Short mmCIF file of C-alpha atoms and ligand atoms in Angstrom, two decimals:
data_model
loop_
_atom_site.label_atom_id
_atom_site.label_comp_id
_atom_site.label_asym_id
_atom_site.label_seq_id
_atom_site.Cartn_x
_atom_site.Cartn_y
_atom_site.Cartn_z
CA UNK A 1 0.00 0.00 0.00
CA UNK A 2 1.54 3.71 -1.01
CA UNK A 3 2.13 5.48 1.89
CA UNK A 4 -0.11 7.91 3.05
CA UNK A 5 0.87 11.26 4.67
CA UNK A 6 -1.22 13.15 7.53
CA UNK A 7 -0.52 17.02 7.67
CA UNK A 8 -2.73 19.32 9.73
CA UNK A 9 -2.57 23.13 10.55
CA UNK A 10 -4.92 25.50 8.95
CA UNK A 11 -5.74 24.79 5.87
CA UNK A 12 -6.84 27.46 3.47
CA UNK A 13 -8.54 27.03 0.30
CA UNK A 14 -10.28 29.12 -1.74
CA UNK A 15 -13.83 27.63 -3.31
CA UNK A 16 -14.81 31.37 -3.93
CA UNK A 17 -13.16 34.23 -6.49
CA UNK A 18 -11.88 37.28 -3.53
CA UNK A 19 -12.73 39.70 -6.64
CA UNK A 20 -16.38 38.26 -7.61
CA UNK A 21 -17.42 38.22 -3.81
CA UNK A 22 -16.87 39.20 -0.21
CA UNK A 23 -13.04 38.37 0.06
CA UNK A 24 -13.68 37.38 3.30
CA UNK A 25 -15.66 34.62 2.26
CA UNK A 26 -13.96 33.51 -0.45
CA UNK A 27 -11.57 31.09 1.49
CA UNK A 28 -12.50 28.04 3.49
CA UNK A 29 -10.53 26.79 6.65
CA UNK A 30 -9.86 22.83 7.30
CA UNK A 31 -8.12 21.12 9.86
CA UNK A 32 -6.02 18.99 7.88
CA UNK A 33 -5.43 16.79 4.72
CA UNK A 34 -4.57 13.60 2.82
CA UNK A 35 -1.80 13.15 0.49
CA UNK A 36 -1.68 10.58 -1.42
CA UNK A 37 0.95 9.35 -4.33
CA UNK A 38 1.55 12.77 -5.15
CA UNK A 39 -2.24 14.43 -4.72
CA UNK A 40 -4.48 15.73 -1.89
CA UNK A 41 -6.52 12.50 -1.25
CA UNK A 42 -8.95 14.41 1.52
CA UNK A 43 -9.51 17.10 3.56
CA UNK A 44 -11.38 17.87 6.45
CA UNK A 45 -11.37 17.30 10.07
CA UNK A 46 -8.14 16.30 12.22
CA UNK A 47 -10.06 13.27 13.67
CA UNK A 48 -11.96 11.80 10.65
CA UNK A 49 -9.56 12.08 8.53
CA UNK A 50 -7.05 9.94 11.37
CA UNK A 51 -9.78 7.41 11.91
CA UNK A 52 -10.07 7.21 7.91
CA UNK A 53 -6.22 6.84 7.28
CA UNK A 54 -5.04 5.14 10.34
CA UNK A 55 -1.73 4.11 8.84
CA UNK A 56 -0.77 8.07 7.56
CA UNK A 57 2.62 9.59 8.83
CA UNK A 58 1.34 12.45 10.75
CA UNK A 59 2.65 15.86 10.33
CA UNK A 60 1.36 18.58 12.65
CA UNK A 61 1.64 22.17 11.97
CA UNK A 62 -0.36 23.69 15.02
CA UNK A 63 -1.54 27.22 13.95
CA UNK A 64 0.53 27.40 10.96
CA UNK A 65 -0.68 27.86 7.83
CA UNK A 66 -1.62 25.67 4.82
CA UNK A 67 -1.70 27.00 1.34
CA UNK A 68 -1.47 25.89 -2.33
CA UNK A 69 1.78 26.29 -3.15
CA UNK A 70 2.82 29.48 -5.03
CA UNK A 71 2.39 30.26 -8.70
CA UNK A 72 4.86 32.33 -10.48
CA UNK A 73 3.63 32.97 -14.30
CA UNK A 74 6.23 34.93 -15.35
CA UNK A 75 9.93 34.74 -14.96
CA UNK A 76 13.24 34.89 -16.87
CA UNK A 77 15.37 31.56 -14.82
CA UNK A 78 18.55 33.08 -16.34
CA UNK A 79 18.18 36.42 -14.99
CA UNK A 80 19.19 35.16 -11.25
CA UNK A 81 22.69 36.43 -10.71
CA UNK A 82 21.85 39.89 -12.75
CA UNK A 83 18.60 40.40 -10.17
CA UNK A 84 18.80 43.91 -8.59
CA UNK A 85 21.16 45.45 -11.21
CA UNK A 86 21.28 49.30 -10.71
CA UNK A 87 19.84 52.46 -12.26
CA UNK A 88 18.34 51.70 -15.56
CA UNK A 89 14.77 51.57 -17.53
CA UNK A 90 13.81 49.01 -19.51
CA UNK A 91 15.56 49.59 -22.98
CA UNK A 92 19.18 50.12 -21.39
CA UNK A 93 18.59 47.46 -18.59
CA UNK A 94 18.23 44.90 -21.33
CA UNK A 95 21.35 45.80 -23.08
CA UNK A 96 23.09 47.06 -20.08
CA UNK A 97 22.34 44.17 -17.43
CA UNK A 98 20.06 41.40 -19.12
CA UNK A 99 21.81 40.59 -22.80
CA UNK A 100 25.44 40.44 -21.70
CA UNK A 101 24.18 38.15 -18.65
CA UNK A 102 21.97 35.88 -20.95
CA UNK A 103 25.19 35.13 -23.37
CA UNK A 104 26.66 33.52 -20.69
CA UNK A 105 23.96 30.51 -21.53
CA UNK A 106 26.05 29.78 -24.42
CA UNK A 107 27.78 27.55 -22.20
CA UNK A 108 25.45 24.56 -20.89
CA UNK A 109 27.15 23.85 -17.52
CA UNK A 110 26.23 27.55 -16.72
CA UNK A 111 22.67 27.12 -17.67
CA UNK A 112 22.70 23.88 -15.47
CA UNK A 113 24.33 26.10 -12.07
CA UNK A 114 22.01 28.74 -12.62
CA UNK A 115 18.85 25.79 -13.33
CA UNK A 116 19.39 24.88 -10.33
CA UNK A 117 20.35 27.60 -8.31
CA UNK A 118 17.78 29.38 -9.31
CA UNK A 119 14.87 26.06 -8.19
CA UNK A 120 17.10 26.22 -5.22
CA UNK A 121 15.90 29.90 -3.94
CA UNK A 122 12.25 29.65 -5.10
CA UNK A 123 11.73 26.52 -3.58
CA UNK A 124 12.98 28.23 -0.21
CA UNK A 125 10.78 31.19 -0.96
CA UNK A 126 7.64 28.27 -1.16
CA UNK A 127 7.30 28.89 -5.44
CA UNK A 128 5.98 25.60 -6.70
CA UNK A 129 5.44 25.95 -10.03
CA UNK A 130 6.40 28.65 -12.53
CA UNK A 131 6.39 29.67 -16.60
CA UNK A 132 9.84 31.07 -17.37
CA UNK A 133 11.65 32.54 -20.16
CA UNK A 134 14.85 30.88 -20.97
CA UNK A 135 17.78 32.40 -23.49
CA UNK A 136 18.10 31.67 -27.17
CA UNK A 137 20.16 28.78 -26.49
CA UNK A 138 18.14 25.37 -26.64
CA UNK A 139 20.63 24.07 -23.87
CA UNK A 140 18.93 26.93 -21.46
CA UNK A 141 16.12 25.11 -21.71
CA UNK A 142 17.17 21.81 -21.06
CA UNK A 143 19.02 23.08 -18.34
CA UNK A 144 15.42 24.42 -16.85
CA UNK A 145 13.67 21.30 -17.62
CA UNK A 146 16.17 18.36 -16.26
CA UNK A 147 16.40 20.38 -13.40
CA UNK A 148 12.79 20.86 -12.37
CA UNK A 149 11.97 16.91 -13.53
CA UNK A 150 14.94 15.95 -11.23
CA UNK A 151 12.67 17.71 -8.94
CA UNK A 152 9.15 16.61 -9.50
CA UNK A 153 7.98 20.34 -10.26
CA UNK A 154 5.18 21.13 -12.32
CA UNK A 155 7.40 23.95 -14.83
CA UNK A 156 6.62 26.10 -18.10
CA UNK A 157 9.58 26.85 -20.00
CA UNK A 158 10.58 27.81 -23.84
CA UNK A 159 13.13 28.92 -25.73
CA UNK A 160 13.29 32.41 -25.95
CA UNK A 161 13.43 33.96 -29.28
CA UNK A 162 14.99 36.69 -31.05
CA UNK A 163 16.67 37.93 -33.94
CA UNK A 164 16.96 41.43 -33.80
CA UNK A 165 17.88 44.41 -31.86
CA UNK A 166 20.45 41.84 -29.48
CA UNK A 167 23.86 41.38 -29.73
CA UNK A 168 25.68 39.45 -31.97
CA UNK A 169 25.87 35.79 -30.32
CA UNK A 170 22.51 36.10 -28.68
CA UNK A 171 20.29 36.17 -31.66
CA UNK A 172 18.60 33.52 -33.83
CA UNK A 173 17.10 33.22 -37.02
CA UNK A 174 13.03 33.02 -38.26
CA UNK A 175 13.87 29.40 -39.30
CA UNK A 176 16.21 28.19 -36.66
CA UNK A 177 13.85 29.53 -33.63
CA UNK A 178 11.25 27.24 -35.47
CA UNK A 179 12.99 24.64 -35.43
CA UNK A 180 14.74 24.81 -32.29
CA UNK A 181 11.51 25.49 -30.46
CA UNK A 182 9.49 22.44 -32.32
CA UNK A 183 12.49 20.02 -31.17
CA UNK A 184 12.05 20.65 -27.95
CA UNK A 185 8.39 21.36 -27.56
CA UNK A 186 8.18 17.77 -29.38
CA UNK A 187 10.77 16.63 -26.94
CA UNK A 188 9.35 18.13 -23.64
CA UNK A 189 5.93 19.13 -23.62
CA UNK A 190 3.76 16.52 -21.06
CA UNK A 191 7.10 14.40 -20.04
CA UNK A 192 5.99 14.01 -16.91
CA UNK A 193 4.79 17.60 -15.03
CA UNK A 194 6.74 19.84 -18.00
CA UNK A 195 5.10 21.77 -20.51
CA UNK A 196 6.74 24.14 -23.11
CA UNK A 197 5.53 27.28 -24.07
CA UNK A 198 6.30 29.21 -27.52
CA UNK A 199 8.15 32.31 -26.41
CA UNK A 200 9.01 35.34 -28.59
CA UNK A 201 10.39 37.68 -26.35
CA UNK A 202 9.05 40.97 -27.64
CA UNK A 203 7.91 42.46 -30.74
CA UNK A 204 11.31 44.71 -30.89
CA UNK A 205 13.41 41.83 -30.74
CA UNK A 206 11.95 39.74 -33.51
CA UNK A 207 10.93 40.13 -37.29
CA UNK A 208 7.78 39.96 -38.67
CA UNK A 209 9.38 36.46 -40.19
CA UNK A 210 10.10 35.20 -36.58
CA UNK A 211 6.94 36.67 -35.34
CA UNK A 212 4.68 35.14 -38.64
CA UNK A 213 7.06 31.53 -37.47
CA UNK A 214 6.05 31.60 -33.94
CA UNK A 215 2.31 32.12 -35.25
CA UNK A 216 2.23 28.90 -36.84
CA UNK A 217 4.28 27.01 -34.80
CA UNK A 218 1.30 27.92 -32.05
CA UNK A 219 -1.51 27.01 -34.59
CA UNK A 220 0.19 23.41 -35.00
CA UNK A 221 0.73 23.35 -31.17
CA UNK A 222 -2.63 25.20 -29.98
CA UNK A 223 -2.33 22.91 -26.78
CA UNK A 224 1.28 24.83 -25.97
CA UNK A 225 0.82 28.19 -24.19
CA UNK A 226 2.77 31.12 -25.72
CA UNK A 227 4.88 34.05 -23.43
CA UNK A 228 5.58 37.24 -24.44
CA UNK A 229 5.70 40.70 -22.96
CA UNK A 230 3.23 43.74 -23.70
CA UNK A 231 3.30 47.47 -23.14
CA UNK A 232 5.57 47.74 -20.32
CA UNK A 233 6.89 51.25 -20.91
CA UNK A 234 5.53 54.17 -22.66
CA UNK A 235 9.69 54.07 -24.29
CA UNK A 236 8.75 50.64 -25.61
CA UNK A 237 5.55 51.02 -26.74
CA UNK A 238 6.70 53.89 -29.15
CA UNK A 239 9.88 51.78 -30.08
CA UNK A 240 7.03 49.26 -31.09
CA UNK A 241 5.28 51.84 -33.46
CA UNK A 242 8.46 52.67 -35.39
CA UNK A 243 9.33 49.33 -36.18
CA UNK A 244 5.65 48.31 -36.68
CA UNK A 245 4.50 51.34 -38.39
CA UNK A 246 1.40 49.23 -39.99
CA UNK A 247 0.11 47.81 -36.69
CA UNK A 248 -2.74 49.65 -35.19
CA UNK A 249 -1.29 49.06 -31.61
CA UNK A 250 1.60 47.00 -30.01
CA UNK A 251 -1.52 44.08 -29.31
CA UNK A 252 -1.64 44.07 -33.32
CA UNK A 253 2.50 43.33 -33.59
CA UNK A 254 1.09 40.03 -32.06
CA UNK A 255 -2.29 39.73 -33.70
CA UNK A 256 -1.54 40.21 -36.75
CA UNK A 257 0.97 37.14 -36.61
CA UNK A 258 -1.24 34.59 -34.92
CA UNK A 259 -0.03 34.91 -31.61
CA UNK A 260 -2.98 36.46 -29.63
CA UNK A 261 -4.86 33.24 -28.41
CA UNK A 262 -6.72 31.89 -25.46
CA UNK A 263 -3.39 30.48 -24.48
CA UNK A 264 -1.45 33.85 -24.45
CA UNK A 265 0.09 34.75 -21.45
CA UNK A 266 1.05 38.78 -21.80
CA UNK A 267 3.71 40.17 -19.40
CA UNK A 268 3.03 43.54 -17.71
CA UNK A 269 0.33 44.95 -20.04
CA UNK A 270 -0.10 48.15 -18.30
CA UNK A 271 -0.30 51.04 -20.49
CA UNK A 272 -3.18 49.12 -22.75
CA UNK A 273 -5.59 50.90 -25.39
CA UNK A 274 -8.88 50.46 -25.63
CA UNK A 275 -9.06 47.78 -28.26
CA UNK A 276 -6.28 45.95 -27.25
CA UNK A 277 -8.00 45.32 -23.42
CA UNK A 278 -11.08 44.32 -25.65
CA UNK A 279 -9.01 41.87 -28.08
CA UNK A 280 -7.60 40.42 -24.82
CA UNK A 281 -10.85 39.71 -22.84
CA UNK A 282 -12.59 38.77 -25.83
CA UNK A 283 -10.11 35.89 -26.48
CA UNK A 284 -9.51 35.08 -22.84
CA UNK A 285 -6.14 35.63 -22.82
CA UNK A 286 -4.13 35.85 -19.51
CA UNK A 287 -2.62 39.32 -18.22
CA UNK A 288 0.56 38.93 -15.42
CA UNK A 289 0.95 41.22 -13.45
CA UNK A 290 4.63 42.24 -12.01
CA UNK A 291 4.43 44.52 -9.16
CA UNK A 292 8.16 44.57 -8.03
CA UNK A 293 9.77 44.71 -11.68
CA UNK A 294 7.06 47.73 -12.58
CA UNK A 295 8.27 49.24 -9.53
CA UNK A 296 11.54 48.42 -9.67
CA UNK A 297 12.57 49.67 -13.54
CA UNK A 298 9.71 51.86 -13.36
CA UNK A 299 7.27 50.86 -15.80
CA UNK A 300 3.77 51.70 -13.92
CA UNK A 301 0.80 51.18 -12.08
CA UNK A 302 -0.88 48.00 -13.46
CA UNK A 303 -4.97 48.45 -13.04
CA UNK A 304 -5.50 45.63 -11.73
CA UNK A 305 -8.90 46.51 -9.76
CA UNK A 306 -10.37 47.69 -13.28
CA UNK A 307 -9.15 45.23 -15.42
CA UNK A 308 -10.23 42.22 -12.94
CA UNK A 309 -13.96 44.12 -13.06
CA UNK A 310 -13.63 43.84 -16.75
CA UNK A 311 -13.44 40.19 -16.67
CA UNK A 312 -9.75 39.72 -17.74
CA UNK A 313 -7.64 36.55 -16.37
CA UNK A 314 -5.03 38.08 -14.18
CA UNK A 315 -2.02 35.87 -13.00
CA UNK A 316 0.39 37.77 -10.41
CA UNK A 317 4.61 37.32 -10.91
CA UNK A 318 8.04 37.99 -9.90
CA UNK A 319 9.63 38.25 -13.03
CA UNK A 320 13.00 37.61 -11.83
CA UNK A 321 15.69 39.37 -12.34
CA UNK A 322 13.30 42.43 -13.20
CA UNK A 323 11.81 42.18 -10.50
CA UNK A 324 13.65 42.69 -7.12
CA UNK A 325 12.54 39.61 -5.59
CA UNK A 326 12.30 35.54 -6.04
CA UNK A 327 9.61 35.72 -3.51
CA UNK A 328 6.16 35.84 -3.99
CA UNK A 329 5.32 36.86 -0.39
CA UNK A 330 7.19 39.86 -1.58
CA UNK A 331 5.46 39.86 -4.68
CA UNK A 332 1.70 40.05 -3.09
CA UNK A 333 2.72 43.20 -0.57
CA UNK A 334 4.44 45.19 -3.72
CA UNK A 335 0.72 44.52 -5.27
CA UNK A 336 -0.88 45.91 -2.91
CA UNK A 337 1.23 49.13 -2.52
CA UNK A 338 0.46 49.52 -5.94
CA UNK A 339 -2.83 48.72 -5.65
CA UNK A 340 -2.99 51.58 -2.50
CA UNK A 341 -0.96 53.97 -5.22
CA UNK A 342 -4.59 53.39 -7.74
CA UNK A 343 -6.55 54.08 -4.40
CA UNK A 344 -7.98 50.78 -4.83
CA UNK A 345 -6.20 48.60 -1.89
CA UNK A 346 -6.55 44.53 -2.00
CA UNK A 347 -7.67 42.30 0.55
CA UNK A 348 -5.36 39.59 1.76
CA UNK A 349 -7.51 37.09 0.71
CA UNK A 350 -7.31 38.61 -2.95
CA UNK A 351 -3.37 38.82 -2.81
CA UNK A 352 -2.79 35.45 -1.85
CA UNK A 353 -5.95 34.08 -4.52
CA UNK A 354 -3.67 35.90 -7.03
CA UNK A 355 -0.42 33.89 -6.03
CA UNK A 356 -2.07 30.76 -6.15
CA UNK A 357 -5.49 30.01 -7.93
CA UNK A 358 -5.13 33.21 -10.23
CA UNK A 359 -1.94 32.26 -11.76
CA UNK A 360 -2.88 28.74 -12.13
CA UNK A 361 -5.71 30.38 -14.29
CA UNK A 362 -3.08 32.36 -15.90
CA UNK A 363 -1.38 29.28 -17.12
CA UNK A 364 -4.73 27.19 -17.70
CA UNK A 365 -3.39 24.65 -14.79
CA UNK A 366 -6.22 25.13 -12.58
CA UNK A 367 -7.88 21.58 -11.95
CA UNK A 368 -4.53 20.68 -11.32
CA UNK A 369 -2.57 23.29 -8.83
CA UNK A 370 -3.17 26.69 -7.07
CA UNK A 371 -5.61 25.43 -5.06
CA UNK A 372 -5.80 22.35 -2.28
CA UNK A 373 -9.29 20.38 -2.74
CA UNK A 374 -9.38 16.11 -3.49
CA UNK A 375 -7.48 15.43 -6.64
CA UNK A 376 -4.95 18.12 -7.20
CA UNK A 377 -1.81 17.90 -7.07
CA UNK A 378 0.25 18.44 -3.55
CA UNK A 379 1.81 21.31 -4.16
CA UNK A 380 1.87 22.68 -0.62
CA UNK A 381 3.45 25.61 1.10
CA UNK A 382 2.98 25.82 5.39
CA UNK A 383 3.47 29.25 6.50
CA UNK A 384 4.56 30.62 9.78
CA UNK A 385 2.61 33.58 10.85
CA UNK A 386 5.02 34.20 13.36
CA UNK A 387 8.05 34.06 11.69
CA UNK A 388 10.31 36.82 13.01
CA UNK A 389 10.02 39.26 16.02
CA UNK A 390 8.64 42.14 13.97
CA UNK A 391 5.58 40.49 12.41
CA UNK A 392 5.12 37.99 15.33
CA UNK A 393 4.45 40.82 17.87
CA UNK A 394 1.38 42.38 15.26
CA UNK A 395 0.66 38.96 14.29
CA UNK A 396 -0.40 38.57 17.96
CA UNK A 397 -2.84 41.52 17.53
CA UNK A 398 -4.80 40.23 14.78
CA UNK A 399 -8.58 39.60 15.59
CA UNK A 400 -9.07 36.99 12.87
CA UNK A 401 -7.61 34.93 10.18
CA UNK A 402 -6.59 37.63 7.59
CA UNK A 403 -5.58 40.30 9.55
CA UNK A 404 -2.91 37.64 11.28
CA UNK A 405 -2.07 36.34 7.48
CA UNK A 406 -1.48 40.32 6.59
CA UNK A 407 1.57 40.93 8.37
CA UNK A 408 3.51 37.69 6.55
CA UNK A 409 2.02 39.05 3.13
CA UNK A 410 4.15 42.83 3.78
CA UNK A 411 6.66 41.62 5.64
CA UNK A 412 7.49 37.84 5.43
CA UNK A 413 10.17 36.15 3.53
CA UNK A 414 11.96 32.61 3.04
CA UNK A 415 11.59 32.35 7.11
CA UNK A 416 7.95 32.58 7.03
CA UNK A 417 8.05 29.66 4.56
CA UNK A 418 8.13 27.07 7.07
CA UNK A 419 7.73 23.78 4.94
CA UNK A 420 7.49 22.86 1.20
CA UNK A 421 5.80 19.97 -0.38
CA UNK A 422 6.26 19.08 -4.28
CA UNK A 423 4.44 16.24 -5.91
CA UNK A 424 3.45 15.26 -2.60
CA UNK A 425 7.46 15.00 -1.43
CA UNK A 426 8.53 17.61 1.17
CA UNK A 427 11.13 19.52 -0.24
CA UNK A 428 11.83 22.22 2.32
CA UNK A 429 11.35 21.99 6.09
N1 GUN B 1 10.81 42.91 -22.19
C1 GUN B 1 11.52 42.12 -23.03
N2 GUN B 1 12.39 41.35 -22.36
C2 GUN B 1 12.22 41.63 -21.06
C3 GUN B 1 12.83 41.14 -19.87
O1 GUN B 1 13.72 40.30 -19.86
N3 GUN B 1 12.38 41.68 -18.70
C4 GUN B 1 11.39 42.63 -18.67
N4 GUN B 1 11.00 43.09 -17.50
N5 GUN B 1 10.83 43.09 -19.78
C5 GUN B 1 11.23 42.62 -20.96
ZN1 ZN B 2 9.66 39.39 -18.39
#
């Protein structure tokens, strides 16, 4: 018989959406659960659920906390040692910080170091799954993905392509990114808990040719999700018009090529027109939001309260190394401040719906994580509420559930991360 495991604490699910009603009553609170090769088998009550699976190893996590482990949507793995790089906006902190640091993937055992070093801090930081850029170099990406299926992790991952406006050495071709990114969408996506997705980088950085290739690569691969990034700065977006001078928006540099799709995930999207916010609902494409990189190479204020009313599928992200953080503890409390710069703070119980069961939308993965109910997978993350002096002594003020989960939100990091499960294996404790 596979061996069952026993954990209890506070369990937190959601079975509500914190944006459609009351937050506050949006999450449900159990007293333990089942795991089971890999998936939540049950939850419920402490004593049922011992009477029911007498033979469980028992894990007890008192008044800690029990969440779905995190969901990061949008990251760039090879960005980890060039995270927090000084001074510039977007255009020159590519070529500045990010290009000359992405070369360095021309050489596979660096791609492996950084694979894993970068699993290494997420993991500590209770990020479960995530959808990450990689370099133009198909070794990047098998780098990301032996790593993570050493692992167990559910990952997204492609090949990142460009061929223009990089340097010499870290561009590809319309033909080659083709075929590079069919070999190893044919050889990775669904071995085991990896998926690829097609990833041109940005409209500046590719062709019409590569963007017109990616296009029907994604129309033969319609299951694959595809990654790009969308109006991040107002510097961009005007870069975008010159070298698209047909396109009725930046949206259109994508459109127009067959790579807007139910399956698009769009990075940043905050300084959207009109049609392109209707083009994206209408097709039920995802938007990711990235508080600490819009912050941190100042890009904007995302809407995030209006866009969510609109009906848009919002996943919440890092992305690493343009964003200032691996955590997404972090992540949440720099989406709120921006949320309290639009005058439109969000609950707790919206912040943390966002980390989990939001970006599993995002990445069309929710039956299967973001979320703990009978079936899914065990993702799991057990939080300490009272992780260091400074949030344990307003922890300890806190009149119910979210006001004591708050504090950890703005001020917790790796230490409030108490435990990790992956796959149903704990990974951190
Ligand atoms: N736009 C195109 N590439 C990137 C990147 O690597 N990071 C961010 N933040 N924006 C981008
Ligand atoms: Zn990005």
């Amino acid at each position: 018989m596979t061996q069952e495991i026993l954990l209890t604490g506070r369990v937190l699910s959601f079975d509500r959406t914190p944006f459609e009603t009351t937050p506050e009553t949006s999450a449900r609170l159990d007293e333990a659960l089942v795991i089971r090769d890999g998936r939540i088998a049950a939850v419920g009550e402490t004593a049922a659920l011992a009477a029911a699976h007498p033979n469980a190893s028992r894990h007890d996590h008192g008044q800690h906390v029990i969440v779905a482990g995190f969901i990061d949507p949008h990251v760039h793995f090879p960005q980890t040692a060039m995270i927090a790089s000084w001074g510039k906006r977007l255009i020159d902190w590519l070529n500045s910080y990010t290009f000359p640091e992405e070369m360095r993937f021309a050489n596979p055992a660096y791609a492996a170091e950084i694979a894993a070093r970068y699993l290494d801090l997420t993991t500590a930081a209770g990020t479960t799954t995530m959808c990450s850029f990689c370099t133009i170099h198909p070794a990047s990406v098998e780098a990301f993905f032996t790593e993570a299926k050493a692992r167990g992790q559910r990952v997204v991952a492609g090949k990142t392509c460009m061929d223009r406006n990089a340097p010499e050495g870290l561009r590809d071709t319309a033909q080659s990114s083709y075929d590079d990114s069919k070999a190893l969408l044919e050889k990775w996506h669904g071995e085991g808990r990896i998926s690829y997705a097609i990833t041109p980088r940005f409209s500046p950085t590719s062709t019409a040719e590569q963007l017109e290739a990616m296009g029907a690569l994604w129309a033969e691969h319609p299951e694959c999700l595809m990654q790009t990034h969308l109006s991040e700065q107002t510097d961009e977006i005007a870069w975008v018009k010159q070298l698209f001078p047909d396109a009725r928006d930046y949206l259109d540099t994508y459109e127009s090529f067959g790579l807007l799709g139910a399956n698009g995930l769009y990075g940043h999207a905050i300084h959207l027109e009109p049609r392109e916010k209707d083009r994206l609902r209408e097709v039920g494409a995802a938007l990711v939001h990235c508080p600490t990189s819009n912050t941190f190479i100042g890009s904007g204020l995302f809407d995030m309260t209006g866009l969510m009313a609109e009906g848009h599928r919002i996943g919440l992200a890092t992305d690493t190394g343009g964003g200032s953080s691996f955590s997404m503890l972090r992540t949440m409390a720099a989406a709120y401040e921006i949320g309290q710069l639009r005058n439109n703070p969000l609950h707790p119980a919206q912040l943390l719906w966002l980390a989990t069961v939001g970006s599993a939308r995002a990445l069309r993965m929710e039956d299967r994580i973001g979320n703990i109910a009978p079936g899914m997978e065990a993702d799991l993350v057990v939080l300490n509420l009272a992780s260091t002096p400074a949030i344990a002594q307003r922890e300890a003020e806190a009149e119910e559930l979210w006001e004591a989960i708050f504090p950890t939100i703005m001020m917790g990091d790796d230490r409030a991360v108490a435990e990790v499960w992956i796959g149903g294996q704990r990974v951190k404790s």
